Amino acid sequence: MQNANSGKKPMGRLLKATIGVISIIVIVVLAGVVFQKQIFTFAATKIIKQRLLSQTHKKADGLYAGLAGTGAPFPDINRVGPCIVVEAGNNLYIIDAGQGSARNIGLMGFNIGKVDAILLTHFHSDHIADLGEMMIQHWAAGSNAKPVDVIGPKGVETVVAGFNHAYSLDAEYRVAFHGAATVPPSGAGGRARPFALSSEEDASIVVVDKEGVKITAFKVNHYPVYPAVGYRVDYKGRSLVISGDTVPCQSLKKQSQGVDVLLHEAQQPTMIKIIHDQAGLSPNPSLAKITADIPRYHTSPEDAAKIASETSVKHLVLYHILPPLPPLLNNMFLGDAAKYYKGPITVGVDGLLISLPANSNKISIKQILK
Ligand SMILES: [Zn+2]
Ligand SMILES: [Zn+2]
């Protein structure tokens, strides 16, 4: 008898527990159905709060480079067009306006409305494509009464005038809809700030000198694109160089001596050669010619590594990645780069934030694109 009773009790308990669990599930599901709107509202508010707060989050004093775009003209699922956001103290700058980069800048928590100036390295389409979008956001997201400064070598006047013209109707619509107090008509568009470089091959000029931030433009060699420049940024003992598009050149080496981070463009010729050899499969009749041409005005990862070694930079970051690169092929892309440079090499991908705290030696890199 005892054995029979003790056999029924666990079964009874199991049944009760099962009913209990089912009841809880039913209650949760019913509550989910009844309070669906409230649950979604709670979740949406939480996400929106996080997104908005990320734009006002104050970083520790230092020099920061946000890789908003690390690609080039070819479509790459992991990379939009070239664009680097530079933050130093209370100052915010954008270097180049690659296609799709304005979206990434926002997603990374930077407010284009607070940008002090946009600096262009040259005027190939992959470096200016989002300029109009950035001008609009500087105005509408900042209620700025003055157009954003667009700094660049000679020719920047033509580019800015073209974007101003193309976006003039959009500006009219926004003033009519939001009102002049929110979007002051005087703040629409951009103001070209061209600079001139002397004829020397290694010519340079300081284009920003404000609150401890110094930005120096220097000539690079992207022939026949002329003038093309790179930028060096200095702030409170920290420094970085952004190459723009170039073949290896003395001027860049001169500016890169001992900097914390060299952000150098990179194109792997062996991979471009594979595309060239298979170009007949593409519906694009120009692909074979373009892939034969482009190695002549870019730098291989191996050559970028040699430059990093010669100039004793602390960290090499490759961007303007050509060709489009799935992460699995990073090692193939780097080729023999590690033989030439013993320091750390990062293959750039959109959303990386490089942090250089003021008056320190620390360099940290983390992914912040969410
Ligand atoms: Zn380019
Ligand atoms: Zn270019």
mmCIF file of C-alpha atoms and ligand atoms in Angstrom:
data_model
loop_
_atom_site.group_PDB
_atom_site.id
_atom_site.type_symbol
_atom_site.label_atom_id
_atom_site.label_comp_id
_atom_site.label_asym_id
_atom_site.label_seq_id
_atom_site.Cartn_x
_atom_site.Cartn_y
_atom_site.Cartn_z
ATOM 1 C CA MET A 1 0.000 0.000 0.000
ATOM 2 C CA GLN A 2 2.777 2.361 0.981
ATOM 3 C CA ASN A 3 4.531 1.707 -2.305
ATOM 4 C CA ALA A 4 1.319 2.387 -4.333
ATOM 5 C CA ASN A 5 0.670 5.761 -2.495
ATOM 6 C CA SER A 6 4.253 6.948 -2.852
ATOM 7 C CA GLY A 7 4.013 6.205 -6.619
ATOM 8 C CA LYS A 8 0.843 8.405 -7.009
ATOM 9 C CA LYS A 9 2.131 11.471 -5.104
ATOM 10 C CA PRO A 10 4.975 12.414 -7.517
ATOM 11 C CA MET A 11 2.533 11.997 -10.431
ATOM 12 C CA GLY A 12 0.079 14.346 -8.690
ATOM 13 C CA ARG A 13 2.792 16.880 -8.001
ATOM 14 C CA LEU A 14 3.985 16.733 -11.608
ATOM 15 C CA LEU A 15 0.418 17.332 -12.838
ATOM 16 C CA LYS A 16 -0.012 20.306 -10.506
ATOM 17 C CA ALA A 17 3.347 21.773 -11.547
ATOM 18 C CA THR A 18 2.461 21.353 -15.236
ATOM 19 C CA ILE A 19 -0.889 23.066 -14.748
ATOM 20 C CA GLY A 20 0.906 25.841 -12.843
ATOM 21 C CA VAL A 21 3.422 26.414 -15.648
ATOM 22 C CA ILE A 22 0.705 26.357 -18.319
ATOM 23 C CA SER A 23 -1.341 28.855 -16.269
ATOM 24 C CA ILE A 24 1.637 31.206 -16.011
ATOM 25 C CA ILE A 25 2.261 30.957 -19.757
ATOM 26 C CA VAL A 26 -1.420 31.645 -20.487
ATOM 27 C CA ILE A 27 -1.416 34.640 -18.106
ATOM 28 C CA VAL A 28 1.802 36.031 -19.670
ATOM 29 C CA VAL A 29 0.458 35.555 -23.224
ATOM 30 C CA LEU A 30 -2.890 37.136 -22.293
ATOM 31 C CA ALA A 31 -1.143 40.008 -20.536
ATOM 32 C CA GLY A 32 1.051 40.422 -23.652
ATOM 33 C CA VAL A 33 -2.043 40.622 -25.833
ATOM 34 C CA VAL A 34 -3.912 42.990 -23.503
ATOM 35 C CA PHE A 35 -0.905 45.218 -22.741
ATOM 36 C CA GLN A 36 0.739 44.888 -26.181
ATOM 37 C CA LYS A 37 0.590 48.626 -26.887
ATOM 38 C CA GLN A 38 2.026 49.520 -23.471
ATOM 39 C CA ILE A 39 4.861 46.976 -23.856
ATOM 40 C CA PHE A 40 5.811 48.286 -27.311
ATOM 41 C CA THR A 41 5.599 51.893 -26.088
ATOM 42 C CA PHE A 42 7.864 51.048 -23.128
ATOM 43 C CA ALA A 43 10.414 49.309 -25.397
ATOM 44 C CA ALA A 44 10.330 52.065 -28.036
ATOM 45 C CA THR A 45 10.760 54.797 -25.401
ATOM 46 C CA LYS A 46 13.750 52.954 -23.945
ATOM 47 C CA ILE A 47 15.418 52.622 -27.374
ATOM 48 C CA ILE A 48 14.716 56.258 -28.334
ATOM 49 C CA LYS A 49 16.013 57.520 -24.969
ATOM 50 C CA GLN A 50 19.234 55.530 -25.407
ATOM 51 C CA ARG A 51 19.684 56.866 -28.964
ATOM 52 C CA LEU A 52 19.094 60.503 -27.979
ATOM 53 C CA LEU A 53 21.236 60.307 -24.847
ATOM 54 C CA SER A 54 24.107 58.843 -26.899
ATOM 55 C CA GLN A 55 24.290 62.198 -28.739
ATOM 56 C CA THR A 56 24.766 64.166 -25.535
ATOM 57 C CA HIS A 57 27.097 61.702 -23.845
ATOM 58 C CA LYS A 58 30.261 63.561 -22.859
ATOM 59 C CA LYS A 59 33.483 61.737 -23.584
ATOM 60 C CA ALA A 60 36.627 62.106 -21.498
ATOM 61 C CA ASP A 61 38.910 64.860 -22.808
ATOM 62 C CA GLY A 62 40.946 63.567 -25.733
ATOM 63 C CA LEU A 63 41.187 63.027 -29.451
ATOM 64 C CA TYR A 64 38.671 60.637 -31.026
ATOM 65 C CA ALA A 65 38.312 59.327 -34.562
ATOM 66 C CA GLY A 66 35.040 57.666 -35.533
ATOM 67 C CA LEU A 67 35.200 55.539 -38.654
ATOM 68 C CA ALA A 68 31.810 56.399 -40.161
ATOM 69 C CA GLY A 69 32.831 55.037 -43.556
ATOM 70 C CA THR A 70 35.754 52.785 -44.443
ATOM 71 C CA GLY A 71 34.838 51.727 -47.967
ATOM 72 C CA ALA A 72 35.404 53.102 -51.437
ATOM 73 C CA PRO A 73 33.293 53.370 -54.617
ATOM 74 C CA PHE A 74 32.542 49.623 -54.941
ATOM 75 C CA PRO A 75 29.546 48.407 -52.891
ATOM 76 C CA ASP A 76 30.608 46.616 -49.676
ATOM 77 C CA ILE A 77 28.061 45.205 -47.200
ATOM 78 C CA ASN A 78 30.301 46.172 -44.242
ATOM 79 C CA ARG A 79 31.429 49.583 -45.463
ATOM 80 C CA VAL A 80 29.950 52.806 -46.767
ATOM 81 C CA GLY A 81 32.030 55.523 -48.465
ATOM 82 C CA PRO A 82 35.071 57.086 -46.766
ATOM 83 C CA CYS A 83 34.307 59.367 -43.816
ATOM 84 C CA ILE A 84 36.033 59.947 -40.488
ATOM 85 C CA VAL A 85 34.554 61.987 -37.654
ATOM 86 C CA VAL A 86 37.147 63.714 -35.508
ATOM 87 C CA GLU A 87 36.227 64.904 -32.014
ATOM 88 C CA ALA A 88 38.659 66.883 -29.880
ATOM 89 C CA GLY A 89 37.451 68.536 -26.694
ATOM 90 C CA ASN A 90 34.281 70.418 -27.667
ATOM 91 C CA ASN A 91 35.165 70.464 -31.347
ATOM 92 C CA LEU A 92 33.751 68.178 -34.013
ATOM 93 C CA TYR A 93 34.965 67.765 -37.581
ATOM 94 C CA ILE A 94 34.116 65.467 -40.474
ATOM 95 C CA ILE A 95 36.828 64.390 -42.910
ATOM 96 C CA ASP A 96 35.267 63.428 -46.271
ATOM 97 C CA ALA A 97 31.619 62.718 -46.995
ATOM 98 C CA GLY A 98 31.479 59.210 -48.467
ATOM 99 C CA GLN A 99 28.210 57.768 -49.710
ATOM 100 C CA GLY A 100 25.972 56.629 -46.823
ATOM 101 C CA SER A 101 28.247 58.048 -44.125
ATOM 102 C CA ALA A 102 25.827 60.689 -42.790
ATOM 103 C CA ARG A 103 23.578 57.858 -41.546
ATOM 104 C CA ASN A 104 26.465 56.113 -39.795
ATOM 105 C CA ILE A 105 27.551 59.351 -38.117
ATOM 106 C CA GLY A 106 24.105 59.575 -36.504
ATOM 107 C CA LEU A 107 24.038 55.881 -35.613
ATOM 108 C CA MET A 108 27.423 56.275 -33.910
ATOM 109 C CA GLY A 109 25.968 58.972 -31.644
ATOM 110 C CA PHE A 110 27.545 62.056 -33.229
ATOM 111 C CA ASN A 111 25.323 65.075 -33.931
ATOM 112 C CA ILE A 112 26.043 66.630 -37.324
ATOM 113 C CA GLY A 113 24.264 69.758 -36.049
ATOM 114 C CA LYS A 114 27.287 70.326 -33.790
ATOM 115 C CA VAL A 115 29.921 69.941 -36.521
ATOM 116 C CA ASP A 116 32.390 72.839 -36.741
ATOM 117 C CA ALA A 117 33.531 72.088 -40.297
ATOM 118 C CA ILE A 118 33.611 69.420 -42.981
ATOM 119 C CA LEU A 119 37.040 68.895 -44.533
ATOM 120 C CA LEU A 120 37.436 67.277 -47.942
ATOM 121 C CA THR A 121 40.593 65.528 -49.133
ATOM 122 C CA HIS A 122 39.668 65.735 -52.843
ATOM 123 C CA PHE A 123 36.563 65.691 -54.971
ATOM 124 C CA HIS A 124 36.161 62.163 -56.272
ATOM 125 C CA SER A 125 32.500 61.192 -55.957
ATOM 126 C CA ASP A 126 33.120 58.654 -53.167
ATOM 127 C CA HIS A 127 34.481 61.487 -50.964
ATOM 128 C CA ILE A 128 31.724 64.060 -51.532
ATOM 129 C CA ALA A 129 28.570 61.982 -52.119
ATOM 130 C CA ASP A 130 26.918 62.737 -48.731
ATOM 131 C CA LEU A 131 27.935 66.393 -48.545
ATOM 132 C CA GLY A 132 24.413 67.639 -49.312
ATOM 133 C CA GLU A 133 22.922 65.386 -46.630
ATOM 134 C CA MET A 134 25.485 66.588 -44.084
ATOM 135 C CA MET A 135 24.737 70.238 -44.935
ATOM 136 C CA ILE A 136 21.024 69.647 -44.397
ATOM 137 C CA GLN A 137 21.616 67.854 -41.094
ATOM 138 C CA HIS A 138 24.022 70.546 -39.857
ATOM 139 C CA TRP A 139 21.256 73.073 -40.449
ATOM 140 C CA ALA A 140 18.139 71.148 -39.422
ATOM 141 C CA ALA A 141 19.688 69.184 -36.533
ATOM 142 C CA GLY A 142 21.454 72.228 -35.105
ATOM 143 C CA SER A 143 19.139 75.165 -35.947
ATOM 144 C CA ASN A 144 22.344 76.797 -37.151
ATOM 145 C CA ALA A 145 22.013 80.331 -38.524
ATOM 146 C CA LYS A 146 25.280 80.019 -40.494
ATOM 147 C CA PRO A 147 26.051 77.481 -43.236
ATOM 148 C CA VAL A 148 28.560 74.791 -42.362
ATOM 149 C CA ASP A 149 32.159 75.535 -43.366
ATOM 150 C CA VAL A 150 33.451 73.141 -46.022
ATOM 151 C CA ILE A 151 37.241 73.257 -46.062
ATOM 152 C CA GLY A 152 39.177 71.862 -48.993
ATOM 153 C CA PRO A 153 41.779 72.519 -51.657
ATOM 154 C CA LYS A 154 41.013 74.645 -54.687
ATOM 155 C CA GLY A 155 37.865 73.354 -56.362
ATOM 156 C CA VAL A 156 35.847 73.121 -53.143
ATOM 157 C CA GLU A 157 33.952 76.270 -54.251
ATOM 158 C CA THR A 158 32.591 74.409 -57.300
ATOM 159 C CA VAL A 159 31.548 71.387 -55.251
ATOM 160 C CA VAL A 160 29.810 73.424 -52.528
ATOM 161 C CA ALA A 161 28.050 75.683 -55.042
ATOM 162 C CA GLY A 162 26.701 72.597 -56.818
ATOM 163 C CA PHE A 163 25.339 71.009 -53.632
ATOM 164 C CA ASN A 164 23.895 74.347 -52.465
ATOM 165 C CA HIS A 165 22.056 74.629 -55.767
ATOM 166 C CA ALA A 166 20.818 71.031 -55.740
ATOM 167 C CA TYR A 167 19.478 71.325 -52.166
ATOM 168 C CA SER A 168 17.979 74.837 -52.500
ATOM 169 C CA LEU A 169 14.427 73.539 -53.065
ATOM 170 C CA ASP A 170 14.686 71.209 -50.053
ATOM 171 C CA ALA A 171 15.717 74.237 -47.950
ATOM 172 C CA GLU A 172 12.635 76.153 -49.089
ATOM 173 C CA TYR A 173 10.321 73.262 -48.171
ATOM 174 C CA ARG A 174 11.802 72.960 -44.687
ATOM 175 C CA VAL A 175 11.537 76.677 -43.878
ATOM 176 C CA ALA A 176 7.923 76.682 -45.086
ATOM 177 C CA PHE A 177 7.083 73.626 -42.974
ATOM 178 C CA HIS A 178 9.118 74.039 -39.746
ATOM 179 C CA GLY A 179 9.419 77.843 -39.645
ATOM 180 C CA ALA A 180 12.422 80.162 -39.692
ATOM 181 C CA ALA A 181 12.965 79.941 -35.921
ATOM 182 C CA THR A 182 13.726 76.201 -36.172
ATOM 183 C CA VAL A 183 15.560 76.305 -39.506
ATOM 184 C CA PRO A 184 16.882 79.862 -39.998
ATOM 185 C CA PRO A 185 17.064 80.414 -43.799
ATOM 186 C CA SER A 186 20.542 81.952 -43.435
ATOM 187 C CA GLY A 187 21.921 78.634 -42.137
ATOM 188 C CA ALA A 188 21.068 76.403 -45.093
ATOM 189 C CA GLY A 189 23.804 74.820 -47.196
ATOM 190 C CA GLY A 190 27.562 75.136 -46.940
ATOM 191 C CA ARG A 191 30.210 77.840 -47.166
ATOM 192 C CA ALA A 192 33.307 76.907 -49.169
ATOM 193 C CA ARG A 193 36.603 77.641 -47.395
ATOM 194 C CA PRO A 194 39.310 76.890 -49.984
ATOM 195 C CA PHE A 195 42.968 76.865 -49.009
ATOM 196 C CA ALA A 196 46.001 77.223 -51.242
ATOM 197 C CA LEU A 197 49.122 75.090 -51.028
ATOM 198 C CA SER A 198 52.526 76.177 -52.293
ATOM 199 C CA SER A 199 54.076 74.368 -55.261
ATOM 200 C CA GLU A 200 56.476 72.203 -53.181
ATOM 201 C CA GLU A 201 55.790 68.495 -53.227
ATOM 202 C CA ASP A 202 55.550 68.370 -49.424
ATOM 203 C CA ALA A 203 53.558 71.596 -49.041
ATOM 204 C CA SER A 204 51.300 71.880 -45.994
ATOM 205 C CA ILE A 205 49.096 74.490 -44.346
ATOM 206 C CA VAL A 206 47.303 74.752 -40.990
ATOM 207 C CA VAL A 207 43.579 74.975 -41.777
ATOM 208 C CA VAL A 208 42.151 74.769 -38.233
ATOM 209 C CA ASP A 209 43.733 76.197 -35.094
ATOM 210 C CA LYS A 210 41.103 76.431 -32.382
ATOM 211 C CA GLU A 211 40.938 75.587 -28.664
ATOM 212 C CA GLY A 212 44.039 73.418 -28.842
ATOM 213 C CA VAL A 213 42.970 71.581 -32.007
ATOM 214 C CA LYS A 214 45.355 71.926 -34.926
ATOM 215 C CA ILE A 215 44.508 70.438 -38.310
ATOM 216 C CA THR A 216 47.151 70.541 -41.014
ATOM 217 C CA ALA A 217 46.388 69.852 -44.674
ATOM 218 C CA PHE A 218 49.262 68.392 -46.668
ATOM 219 C CA LYS A 219 49.701 67.394 -50.292
ATOM 220 C CA VAL A 220 49.430 63.757 -51.289
ATOM 221 C CA ASN A 221 49.888 62.108 -54.675
ATOM 222 C CA HIS A 222 46.611 60.975 -56.221
ATOM 223 C CA TYR A 223 47.561 62.068 -59.731
ATOM 224 C CA PRO A 224 45.764 63.043 -61.984
ATOM 225 C CA VAL A 225 43.571 64.320 -59.137
ATOM 226 C CA TYR A 226 45.249 67.568 -58.151
ATOM 227 C CA PRO A 227 45.386 68.963 -55.587
ATOM 228 C CA ALA A 228 44.589 66.083 -53.257
ATOM 229 C CA VAL A 229 45.423 66.294 -49.556
ATOM 230 C CA GLY A 230 45.633 64.343 -46.339
ATOM 231 C CA TYR A 231 45.072 65.816 -42.871
ATOM 232 C CA ARG A 232 47.040 65.645 -39.645
ATOM 233 C CA VAL A 233 45.175 66.364 -36.389
ATOM 234 C CA ASP A 234 46.933 67.328 -33.142
ATOM 235 C CA TYR A 235 45.246 67.799 -29.769
ATOM 236 C CA LYS A 236 46.742 67.813 -26.257
ATOM 237 C CA GLY A 237 49.729 65.641 -27.064
ATOM 238 C CA ARG A 238 47.776 63.159 -29.238
ATOM 239 C CA SER A 239 47.962 62.963 -33.008
ATOM 240 C CA LEU A 240 46.580 61.177 -36.021
ATOM 241 C CA VAL A 241 47.047 61.342 -39.770
ATOM 242 C CA ILE A 242 44.328 60.654 -42.342
ATOM 243 C CA SER A 243 45.880 59.880 -45.705
ATOM 244 C CA GLY A 244 43.034 60.590 -48.111
ATOM 245 C CA ASP A 245 43.630 58.825 -51.445
ATOM 246 C CA THR A 246 47.290 58.540 -52.410
ATOM 247 C CA VAL A 247 50.178 56.433 -53.552
ATOM 248 C CA PRO A 248 53.066 56.286 -51.068
ATOM 249 C CA CYS A 249 54.546 59.793 -50.875
ATOM 250 C CA GLN A 250 57.207 61.711 -48.954
ATOM 251 C CA SER A 251 54.810 64.406 -47.817
ATOM 252 C CA LEU A 252 52.647 61.886 -45.935
ATOM 253 C CA LYS A 253 55.725 60.293 -44.368
ATOM 254 C CA LYS A 254 56.900 63.708 -43.180
ATOM 255 C CA GLN A 255 53.550 64.418 -41.500
ATOM 256 C CA SER A 256 53.202 60.933 -40.014
ATOM 257 C CA GLN A 257 56.462 60.869 -38.034
ATOM 258 C CA GLY A 258 55.675 59.341 -34.622
ATOM 259 C CA VAL A 259 51.912 59.945 -34.699
ATOM 260 C CA ASP A 260 49.656 57.828 -32.508
ATOM 261 C CA VAL A 261 47.464 56.567 -35.334
ATOM 262 C CA LEU A 262 47.995 56.541 -39.071
ATOM 263 C CA LEU A 263 44.714 56.039 -40.911
ATOM 264 C CA HIS A 264 45.908 55.010 -44.356
ATOM 265 C CA GLU A 265 43.928 54.101 -47.435
ATOM 266 C CA ALA A 266 44.563 50.579 -48.709
ATOM 267 C CA GLN A 267 43.956 48.555 -51.817
ATOM 268 C CA GLN A 268 45.079 44.966 -52.232
ATOM 269 C CA PRO A 269 46.407 44.589 -55.828
ATOM 270 C CA THR A 270 46.312 40.770 -55.821
ATOM 271 C CA MET A 271 42.571 40.879 -55.060
ATOM 272 C CA ILE A 272 41.949 43.625 -57.623
ATOM 273 C CA LYS A 273 43.789 41.414 -60.139
ATOM 274 C CA ILE A 274 41.331 38.558 -59.445
ATOM 275 C CA ILE A 275 38.407 40.912 -60.158
ATOM 276 C CA HIS A 276 40.216 42.121 -63.277
ATOM 277 C CA ASP A 277 40.732 38.557 -64.512
ATOM 278 C CA GLN A 278 37.034 37.733 -63.943
ATOM 279 C CA ALA A 279 35.705 41.055 -65.265
ATOM 280 C CA GLY A 280 34.270 39.381 -68.363
ATOM 281 C CA LEU A 281 31.560 37.825 -66.153
ATOM 282 C CA SER A 282 30.286 41.259 -65.139
ATOM 283 C CA PRO A 283 27.609 43.174 -67.044
ATOM 284 C CA ASN A 284 29.809 46.264 -66.471
ATOM 285 C CA PRO A 285 31.850 46.748 -69.676
ATOM 286 C CA SER A 286 34.224 49.206 -67.897
ATOM 287 C CA LEU A 287 35.203 46.865 -65.047
ATOM 288 C CA ALA A 288 38.285 45.392 -66.745
ATOM 289 C CA LYS A 289 39.689 48.833 -67.601
ATOM 290 C CA ILE A 290 38.860 50.356 -64.180
ATOM 291 C CA THR A 291 40.448 47.460 -62.271
ATOM 292 C CA ALA A 292 43.526 47.774 -64.494
ATOM 293 C CA ASP A 293 43.757 51.529 -63.764
ATOM 294 C CA ILE A 294 43.076 51.909 -60.032
ATOM 295 C CA PRO A 295 46.217 50.256 -58.587
ATOM 296 C CA ARG A 296 48.170 53.173 -60.082
ATOM 297 C CA TYR A 297 46.773 55.716 -57.625
ATOM 298 C CA HIS A 298 46.277 53.808 -54.391
ATOM 299 C CA THR A 299 48.514 52.145 -51.773
ATOM 300 C CA SER A 300 48.779 48.428 -50.965
ATOM 301 C CA PRO A 301 48.484 47.249 -47.319
ATOM 302 C CA GLU A 302 52.141 46.160 -47.533
ATOM 303 C CA ASP A 303 53.246 49.655 -48.620
ATOM 304 C CA ALA A 304 51.093 51.265 -45.913
ATOM 305 C CA ALA A 305 52.842 48.953 -43.415
ATOM 306 C CA LYS A 306 56.276 50.030 -44.714
ATOM 307 C CA ILE A 307 55.274 53.691 -44.240
ATOM 308 C CA ALA A 308 54.019 52.970 -40.699
ATOM 309 C CA SER A 309 57.329 51.312 -39.887
ATOM 310 C CA GLU A 310 59.505 54.050 -41.418
ATOM 311 C CA THR A 311 57.584 56.737 -39.543
ATOM 312 C CA SER A 312 57.329 54.846 -36.222
ATOM 313 C CA VAL A 313 53.575 55.347 -35.875
ATOM 314 C CA LYS A 314 52.012 53.585 -32.876
ATOM 315 C CA HIS A 315 49.018 52.007 -34.635
ATOM 316 C CA LEU A 316 48.148 51.541 -38.297
ATOM 317 C CA VAL A 317 44.475 51.581 -39.279
ATOM 318 C CA LEU A 318 43.597 50.789 -42.888
ATOM 319 C CA TYR A 319 40.511 52.377 -44.431
ATOM 320 C CA HIS A 320 39.156 53.185 -47.903
ATOM 321 C CA ILE A 321 39.288 49.410 -48.302
ATOM 322 C CA LEU A 322 39.490 48.114 -51.881
ATOM 323 C CA PRO A 323 38.145 45.761 -53.055
ATOM 324 C CA PRO A 324 34.958 45.085 -50.999
ATOM 325 C CA LEU A 325 36.123 42.779 -48.229
ATOM 326 C CA PRO A 326 34.297 40.115 -46.208
ATOM 327 C CA PRO A 327 35.945 39.726 -42.738
ATOM 328 C CA LEU A 328 37.016 36.156 -43.631
ATOM 329 C CA LEU A 329 39.463 37.568 -46.179
ATOM 330 C CA ASN A 330 41.169 40.111 -43.867
ATOM 331 C CA ASN A 331 44.385 38.075 -43.805
ATOM 332 C CA MET A 332 44.485 37.797 -47.576
ATOM 333 C CA PHE A 333 43.869 41.550 -47.774
ATOM 334 C CA LEU A 334 46.773 42.294 -45.402
ATOM 335 C CA GLY A 335 49.131 40.077 -47.414
ATOM 336 C CA ASP A 336 52.676 40.485 -46.044
ATOM 337 C CA ALA A 337 51.932 43.723 -44.151
ATOM 338 C CA ALA A 338 52.920 42.206 -40.778
ATOM 339 C CA LYS A 339 56.410 41.489 -42.141
ATOM 340 C CA TYR A 340 57.014 45.193 -42.664
ATOM 341 C CA TYR A 341 55.377 46.713 -39.586
ATOM 342 C CA LYS A 342 55.606 45.136 -36.147
ATOM 343 C CA GLY A 343 52.998 47.366 -34.497
ATOM 344 C CA PRO A 344 49.249 46.708 -34.424
ATOM 345 C CA ILE A 345 47.347 46.848 -37.713
ATOM 346 C CA THR A 346 43.573 47.231 -37.796
ATOM 347 C CA VAL A 347 41.585 46.590 -40.961
ATOM 348 C CA GLY A 348 39.008 49.367 -40.720
ATOM 349 C CA VAL A 349 35.306 48.603 -40.659
ATOM 350 C CA ASP A 350 32.433 51.041 -40.214
ATOM 351 C CA GLY A 351 31.600 51.987 -36.634
ATOM 352 C CA LEU A 352 35.042 51.749 -35.008
ATOM 353 C CA LEU A 353 35.827 54.477 -32.490
ATOM 354 C CA ILE A 354 39.505 55.200 -31.880
ATOM 355 C CA SER A 355 40.099 56.872 -28.499
ATOM 356 C CA LEU A 356 43.266 58.784 -27.632
ATOM 357 C CA PRO A 357 42.826 60.254 -24.121
ATOM 358 C CA ALA A 358 44.507 63.632 -23.604
ATOM 359 C CA ASN A 359 48.099 63.621 -22.332
ATOM 360 C CA SER A 360 48.406 59.837 -22.296
ATOM 361 C CA ASN A 361 49.824 57.019 -24.426
ATOM 362 C CA LYS A 362 46.675 54.918 -24.426
ATOM 363 C CA ILE A 363 45.067 53.903 -27.714
ATOM 364 C CA SER A 364 41.807 51.984 -27.641
ATOM 365 C CA ILE A 365 39.534 50.890 -30.460
ATOM 366 C CA LYS A 366 35.993 49.627 -30.069
ATOM 367 C CA GLN A 367 32.937 49.023 -32.256
ATOM 368 C CA ILE A 368 30.113 51.463 -31.461
ATOM 369 C CA LEU A 369 27.842 51.162 -34.495
ATOM 370 C CA LYS A 370 24.608 49.584 -33.272
HETATM 371 ZN ZN ZN B 1 38.405 57.362 -52.962
HETATM 372 ZN ZN ZN B 2 40.088 59.382 -55.072
#
